mmCIF file of C-alpha atoms in Angstrom:
data_model
loop_
_atom_site.group_PDB
_atom_site.id
_atom_site.type_symbol
_atom_site.label_atom_id
_atom_site.label_comp_id
_atom_site.label_asym_id
_atom_site.label_seq_id
_atom_site.Cartn_x
_atom_site.Cartn_y
_atom_site.Cartn_z
ATOM 1 C CA MET M 1 134.439 29.593 115.255
ATOM 2 C CA ASP M 2 136.859 29.370 118.156
ATOM 3 C CA LYS M 3 139.717 29.053 115.665
ATOM 4 C CA LEU M 4 138.613 32.253 113.913
ATOM 5 C CA ILE M 5 138.470 34.127 117.185
ATOM 6 C CA GLN M 6 141.948 32.953 118.085
ATOM 7 C CA LEU M 7 143.292 34.036 114.685
ATOM 8 C CA SER M 8 141.630 37.468 114.962
ATOM 9 C CA ASP M 9 143.231 37.946 118.375
ATOM 10 C CA LEU M 10 146.608 36.799 117.062
ATOM 11 C CA PHE M 11 146.642 39.217 114.104
ATOM 12 C CA GLU M 12 144.657 41.950 115.916
ATOM 13 C CA LEU M 13 141.965 41.962 113.246
ATOM 14 C CA SER M 14 138.203 41.927 113.510
ATOM 15 C CA LEU M 15 136.324 38.895 112.305
ATOM 16 C CA ASP M 16 134.966 40.902 109.360
ATOM 17 C CA GLU M 17 138.447 41.945 108.304
ATOM 18 C CA LEU M 18 139.716 38.405 108.773
ATOM 19 C CA VAL M 19 137.146 36.937 106.374
ATOM 20 C CA GLY M 20 137.732 39.727 103.830
ATOM 21 C CA ARG M 21 134.631 41.914 104.208
ATOM 22 C CA GLU M 22 134.957 45.497 102.908
ATOM 23 C CA ASN M 23 133.062 48.809 103.500
ATOM 24 C CA ILE M 24 133.242 48.327 107.230
ATOM 25 C CA PRO M 25 131.558 51.273 109.015
ATOM 26 C CA SER M 26 134.090 53.535 110.694
ATOM 27 C CA ASP M 27 134.012 54.369 114.363
ATOM 28 C CA SER M 28 133.932 58.118 113.602
ATOM 29 C CA SER M 29 131.976 60.093 116.137
ATOM 30 C CA GLU M 30 130.190 61.972 113.316
ATOM 31 C CA THR M 31 126.899 60.295 112.584
ATOM 32 C CA LYS M 32 124.853 60.713 109.485
ATOM 33 C CA GLU M 33 122.569 63.077 111.331
ATOM 34 C CA ASP M 34 125.545 65.273 112.312
ATOM 35 C CA SER M 35 126.939 65.695 108.816
ATOM 36 C CA PRO M 36 126.730 69.097 107.107
ATOM 37 C CA ALA M 37 124.495 67.664 104.401
ATOM 38 C CA ALA M 38 122.068 66.328 106.986
ATOM 39 C CA GLN M 39 122.032 69.666 108.811
ATOM 40 C CA SER M 40 121.338 71.455 105.525
ATOM 41 C CA ASP M 41 118.445 69.112 104.842
ATOM 42 C CA LEU M 42 117.132 69.714 108.350
ATOM 43 C CA TYR M 43 117.254 73.501 107.872
ATOM 44 C CA THR M 44 115.405 73.158 104.568
ATOM 45 C CA ALA M 45 112.728 71.044 106.184
ATOM 46 C CA PHE M 46 112.419 73.296 109.250
ATOM 47 C CA PRO M 47 113.572 76.819 108.256
ATOM 48 C CA ILE M 48 114.253 79.340 111.031
ATOM 49 C CA ARG M 49 112.071 82.421 110.595
ATOM 50 C CA THR M 50 113.922 85.722 110.774
ATOM 51 C CA HIS M 51 111.052 87.974 109.704
ATOM 52 C CA TYR M 52 107.505 88.489 110.903
ATOM 53 C CA GLU M 53 104.946 90.893 109.470
ATOM 54 C CA TYR M 54 101.310 91.539 110.269
ATOM 55 C CA LYS M 55 99.183 94.288 108.786
ATOM 56 C CA SER M 56 95.568 94.728 109.816
ATOM 57 C CA LYS M 57 92.955 95.071 107.100
ATOM 58 C CA ARG M 58 91.235 97.881 108.962
ATOM 59 C CA THR M 59 92.694 101.308 108.178
ATOM 60 C CA LEU M 60 92.410 104.833 109.536
ATOM 61 C CA PHE M 61 93.563 107.929 107.653
ATOM 62 C CA GLY M 62 94.930 105.610 104.978
ATOM 63 C CA LEU M 63 97.150 103.767 107.453
ATOM 64 C CA PRO M 64 96.660 100.244 108.792
ATOM 65 C CA LEU M 65 95.324 100.234 112.321
ATOM 66 C CA VAL M 66 98.159 97.872 113.342
ATOM 67 C CA HIS M 67 101.342 97.177 111.447
ATOM 68 C CA ILE M 68 103.984 94.852 112.865
ATOM 69 C CA ASN M 69 107.126 94.363 110.811
ATOM 70 C CA LEU M 70 110.050 92.778 112.608
ATOM 71 C CA SER M 71 113.216 91.006 111.598
ATOM 72 C CA TYR M 72 115.886 89.463 113.737
ATOM 73 C CA GLY M 73 119.111 87.735 113.019
ATOM 74 C CA ARG M 74 122.486 88.800 111.795
ATOM 75 C CA PHE M 75 121.709 89.089 108.079
ATOM 76 C CA SER M 76 117.977 89.761 108.115
ATOM 77 C CA GLY M 77 118.159 93.570 107.775
ATOM 78 C CA LEU M 78 115.861 96.206 109.266
ATOM 79 C CA ARG M 79 112.112 96.279 108.603
ATOM 80 C CA ARG M 80 109.899 99.348 108.738
ATOM 81 C CA ALA M 81 106.429 99.446 110.242
ATOM 82 C CA LYS M 82 104.029 102.278 109.488
ATOM 83 C CA GLY M 83 100.559 102.465 110.974
ATOM 84 C CA ILE M 84 98.357 103.914 113.667
ATOM 85 C CA ILE M 85 100.043 101.413 115.969
ATOM 86 C CA ALA M 86 103.449 100.543 114.533
ATOM 87 C CA ILE M 87 105.867 97.960 115.870
ATOM 88 C CA GLY M 88 109.063 97.327 113.956
ATOM 89 C CA ASN M 89 112.809 97.647 113.737
ATOM 90 C CA ILE M 90 111.977 101.107 112.425
ATOM 91 C CA ALA M 91 108.501 102.308 113.406
ATOM 92 C CA THR M 92 106.453 105.395 112.541
ATOM 93 C CA GLY M 93 102.907 105.945 113.717
ATOM 94 C CA ILE M 94 100.661 107.531 116.288
ATOM 95 C CA LEU M 95 101.865 104.851 118.715
ATOM 96 C CA ALA M 96 105.337 103.763 117.621
ATOM 97 C CA PHE M 97 107.477 101.052 119.202
ATOM 98 C CA GLY M 98 110.822 100.020 117.750
ATOM 99 C CA GLY M 99 114.574 100.143 117.716
ATOM 100 C CA ILE M 100 114.166 103.485 115.967
ATOM 101 C CA SER M 101 110.724 105.009 116.485
ATOM 102 C CA ALA M 102 108.874 108.215 115.655
ATOM 103 C CA GLY M 103 105.313 109.104 116.524
ATOM 104 C CA ILE M 104 102.995 111.097 118.723
ATOM 105 C CA PHE M 105 103.731 108.552 121.463
ATOM 106 C CA SER M 106 107.077 106.925 120.807
ATOM 107 C CA LEU M 107 109.061 104.207 122.561
ATOM 108 C CA GLY M 108 112.399 102.933 121.278
ATOM 109 C CA GLY M 109 116.133 102.744 121.494
ATOM 110 C CA ILE M 110 116.233 105.997 119.529
ATOM 111 C CA SER M 111 112.874 107.664 119.981
ATOM 112 C CA GLY M 112 111.292 110.891 118.776
ATOM 113 C CA GLY M 113 107.809 112.379 119.045
ATOM 114 C CA LEU M 114 105.503 114.621 121.022
ATOM 115 C CA PHE M 115 105.888 112.222 123.959
ATOM 116 C CA SER M 116 108.982 110.063 123.851
ATOM 117 C CA LEU M 117 110.700 107.366 125.899
ATOM 118 C CA GLY M 118 114.005 105.845 124.845
ATOM 119 C CA GLY M 119 117.721 105.414 125.307
ATOM 120 C CA LEU M 120 118.095 108.544 123.184
ATOM 121 C CA SER M 121 114.825 110.428 123.484
ATOM 122 C CA LEU M 122 113.758 113.583 121.656
ATOM 123 C CA ALA M 123 110.325 115.103 122.218
ATOM 124 C CA VAL M 124 108.438 118.302 121.618
ATOM 125 C CA LEU M 125 106.550 118.065 124.920
ATOM 126 C CA LEU M 126 107.721 115.305 127.272
ATOM 127 C CA SER M 127 110.918 113.285 126.958
ATOM 128 C CA LEU M 128 112.278 110.504 129.177
ATOM 129 C CA GLY M 129 115.535 108.718 128.441
ATOM 130 C CA GLY M 130 119.187 108.131 129.118
ATOM 131 C CA LEU M 131 119.905 111.169 126.975
ATOM 132 C CA SER M 132 116.708 113.190 126.970
ATOM 133 C CA ILE M 133 115.949 116.321 124.962
ATOM 134 C CA GLY M 134 112.539 117.982 125.022
ATOM 135 C CA GLY M 135 110.268 120.708 126.267
ATOM 136 C CA ILE M 136 110.102 118.837 129.580
ATOM 137 C CA ALA M 137 113.014 116.420 129.841
ATOM 138 C CA PHE M 138 113.849 113.728 132.390
ATOM 139 C CA GLY M 139 116.997 111.648 132.033
ATOM 140 C CA GLY M 140 120.536 110.825 132.964
ATOM 141 C CA LEU M 141 121.488 113.820 130.851
ATOM 142 C CA ALA M 142 118.444 116.051 130.362
ATOM 143 C CA LEU M 143 118.177 119.142 128.181
ATOM 144 C CA GLY M 144 114.951 121.118 127.949
ATOM 145 C CA ILE M 145 112.949 124.158 128.955
ATOM 146 C CA PHE M 146 112.383 122.246 132.198
ATOM 147 C CA ALA M 147 115.061 119.611 132.775
ATOM 148 C CA CYS M 148 115.449 117.095 135.538
ATOM 149 C CA GLY M 149 118.213 114.489 135.733
ATOM 150 C CA GLY M 150 121.651 113.473 136.862
ATOM 151 C CA CYS M 151 122.931 116.380 134.804
ATOM 152 C CA ALA M 152 120.175 118.840 133.888
ATOM 153 C CA ILE M 153 120.519 121.788 131.546
ATOM 154 C CA GLY M 154 117.637 124.115 130.716
ATOM 155 C CA VAL M 155 115.764 127.294 131.478
ATOM 156 C CA TYR M 156 114.676 125.671 134.747
ATOM 157 C CA SER M 157 116.748 122.721 135.993
ATOM 158 C CA ILE M 158 116.752 120.231 138.843
ATOM 159 C CA GLY M 159 119.510 117.640 139.126
ATOM 160 C CA GLY M 160 122.664 116.355 140.706
ATOM 161 C CA ALA M 161 124.380 118.985 138.597
ATOM 162 C CA ALA M 162 121.960 121.667 137.396
ATOM 163 C CA ILE M 163 122.614 124.484 134.933
ATOM 164 C CA ALA M 164 119.806 126.908 134.120
ATOM 165 C CA ALA M 165 119.160 130.264 132.528
ATOM 166 C CA GLN M 166 116.653 131.087 135.286
ATOM 167 C CA ILE M 167 116.456 128.738 138.270
ATOM 168 C CA ALA M 168 118.797 125.824 138.991
ATOM 169 C CA SER M 169 118.476 123.458 141.924
ATOM 170 C CA GLY M 170 120.914 120.673 142.695
ATOM 171 C CA GLY M 171 123.942 119.473 144.585
ATOM 172 C CA THR M 172 125.924 121.735 142.283
ATOM 173 C CA ALA M 173 123.778 124.483 140.756
ATOM 174 C CA TYR M 174 124.449 127.351 138.386
ATOM 175 C CA GLY M 175 121.782 129.858 137.340
ATOM 176 C CA THR M 176 120.347 133.320 137.854
ATOM 177 C CA VAL M 177 118.872 131.834 141.007
ATOM 178 C CA ALA M 178 120.982 128.869 142.120
ATOM 179 C CA ILE M 179 119.758 126.661 144.939
ATOM 180 C CA GLY M 180 121.995 123.942 146.339
ATOM 181 C CA ASN M 181 124.890 122.854 148.475
ATOM 182 C CA HIS M 182 127.282 124.469 146.012
ATOM 183 C CA PRO M 183 125.312 127.211 144.238
ATOM 184 C CA SER M 184 126.860 129.621 141.771
ATOM 185 C CA GLY M 185 125.001 132.511 140.202
ATOM 186 C CA ILE M 186 123.656 136.012 140.678
ATOM 187 C CA HIS M 187 121.382 134.964 143.536
ATOM 188 C CA PRO M 188 122.804 131.863 145.283
ATOM 189 C CA ILE M 189 120.763 130.124 147.975
ATOM 190 C CA TYR M 190 122.733 127.737 150.195
ATOM 191 C CA THR M 191 120.634 124.798 151.301
ATOM 192 C CA ASP M 192 123.140 123.649 153.923
ATOM 193 C CA THR M 193 121.873 126.596 156.015
ATOM 194 C CA LEU M 194 118.394 125.011 155.845
ATOM 195 C CA PRO M 195 116.432 127.922 154.379
ATOM 196 C CA SER M 196 112.684 127.886 154.907
ATOM 197 C CA TYR M 197 110.115 127.334 152.177
ATOM 198 C CA GLU M 198 108.936 130.937 152.502
ATOM 199 C CA SER M 199 112.442 132.373 152.283
ATOM 200 C CA ILE M 200 113.195 130.487 149.064
ATOM 201 C CA CYS M 201 109.885 131.612 147.519
ATOM 202 C CA SER M 202 110.619 135.217 148.529
ATOM 203 C CA ALA M 203 114.154 135.096 147.091
ATOM 204 C CA ILE M 204 112.928 133.730 143.730
ATOM 205 C CA ARG M 205 110.101 136.292 143.491
ATOM 206 C CA THR M 206 112.547 139.115 144.218
ATOM 207 C CA ALA M 207 115.137 137.963 141.680
ATOM 208 C CA LEU M 208 112.715 136.746 138.991
ATOM 209 C CA PRO M 209 109.340 138.439 139.547
ATOM 210 C CA HIS M 210 107.781 137.042 136.358
ATOM 211 C CA THR M 211 108.389 133.393 137.263
ATOM 212 C CA PRO M 212 105.142 131.348 137.278
ATOM 213 C CA ASP M 213 103.992 130.719 140.819
ATOM 214 C CA PHE M 214 103.788 126.928 140.408
ATOM 215 C CA LEU M 215 107.485 126.845 139.491
ATOM 216 C CA ILE M 216 108.382 128.968 142.509
ATOM 217 C CA ARG M 217 106.506 126.562 144.771
ATOM 218 C CA LEU M 218 108.130 123.578 143.061
ATOM 219 C CA PHE M 219 111.700 124.773 143.523
ATOM 220 C CA ALA M 220 111.005 125.884 147.095
ATOM 221 C CA SER M 221 109.529 122.466 147.888
ATOM 222 C CA VAL M 222 112.411 120.549 146.387
ATOM 223 C CA ARG M 223 115.122 122.236 148.432
ATOM 224 C CA SER M 224 113.365 123.431 151.593
#
C-alpha cells in the first residue's frame, strides 16, 4: 500500500486512477440536486401557485356573496372577480377591492364608484386618491364640485393651490371669491391681514348671496 501511495504522489495521480478505475465522480460544484432536471422535477412535485379563486355558494341578486379571484406572477394574467364582495385583479361588486375596481364602495389602484379610494379615483359622490375626481374630491390633485387637495379645482376649492368657479381658499387662490395669501379674483380676501371670521362670512354673503350657509361657515373657519 505504501508503494502505491508513493507512486500516486510521483505521477500526481489518485489511487483510483493509478489502478485503472473509470467513471470517477467529478469535483464539480453542481450536485445532482442543483441540476436543471432536478429543479424541474422539484417544481413538478411542488408547483408554485399563481392563481387563487374562491366563490361562495350563497348568492344575492344572482351574484355570489363573496368572490375572490386573484393571480400573481409575471405570466399569470389578470383575473376578474364579480360579486357582492369582490376581490380580484379586476373587481366589480357592491364592495370591490382590486388593482382595477368598480363598485358602490370601491378600493383599488384605479378605482371607480359612488364612493371611491385609489391611486386614480373616480366617484359620483366621494372620491379620495392621488388623482381624485368626484362630486366631493380629496387628493393630491382633486377635481370636483367641492375639491380639497394639494391642487384643487372645482366649484368650491380648498388647497395649496385652489381654483374655483365660486369660492377658492388656499395659499394661492383664484375664484369669484378668493381667500388666501395670494388671492386673485373678483373679490379677493387677503389672509395675511388676519381677517375675522365675521368679515369673511360677510364678504362671501355679499359677493355670492345664494351660497349655502354651511359652506360660508366652512370657508370662513378655514382661513380665519
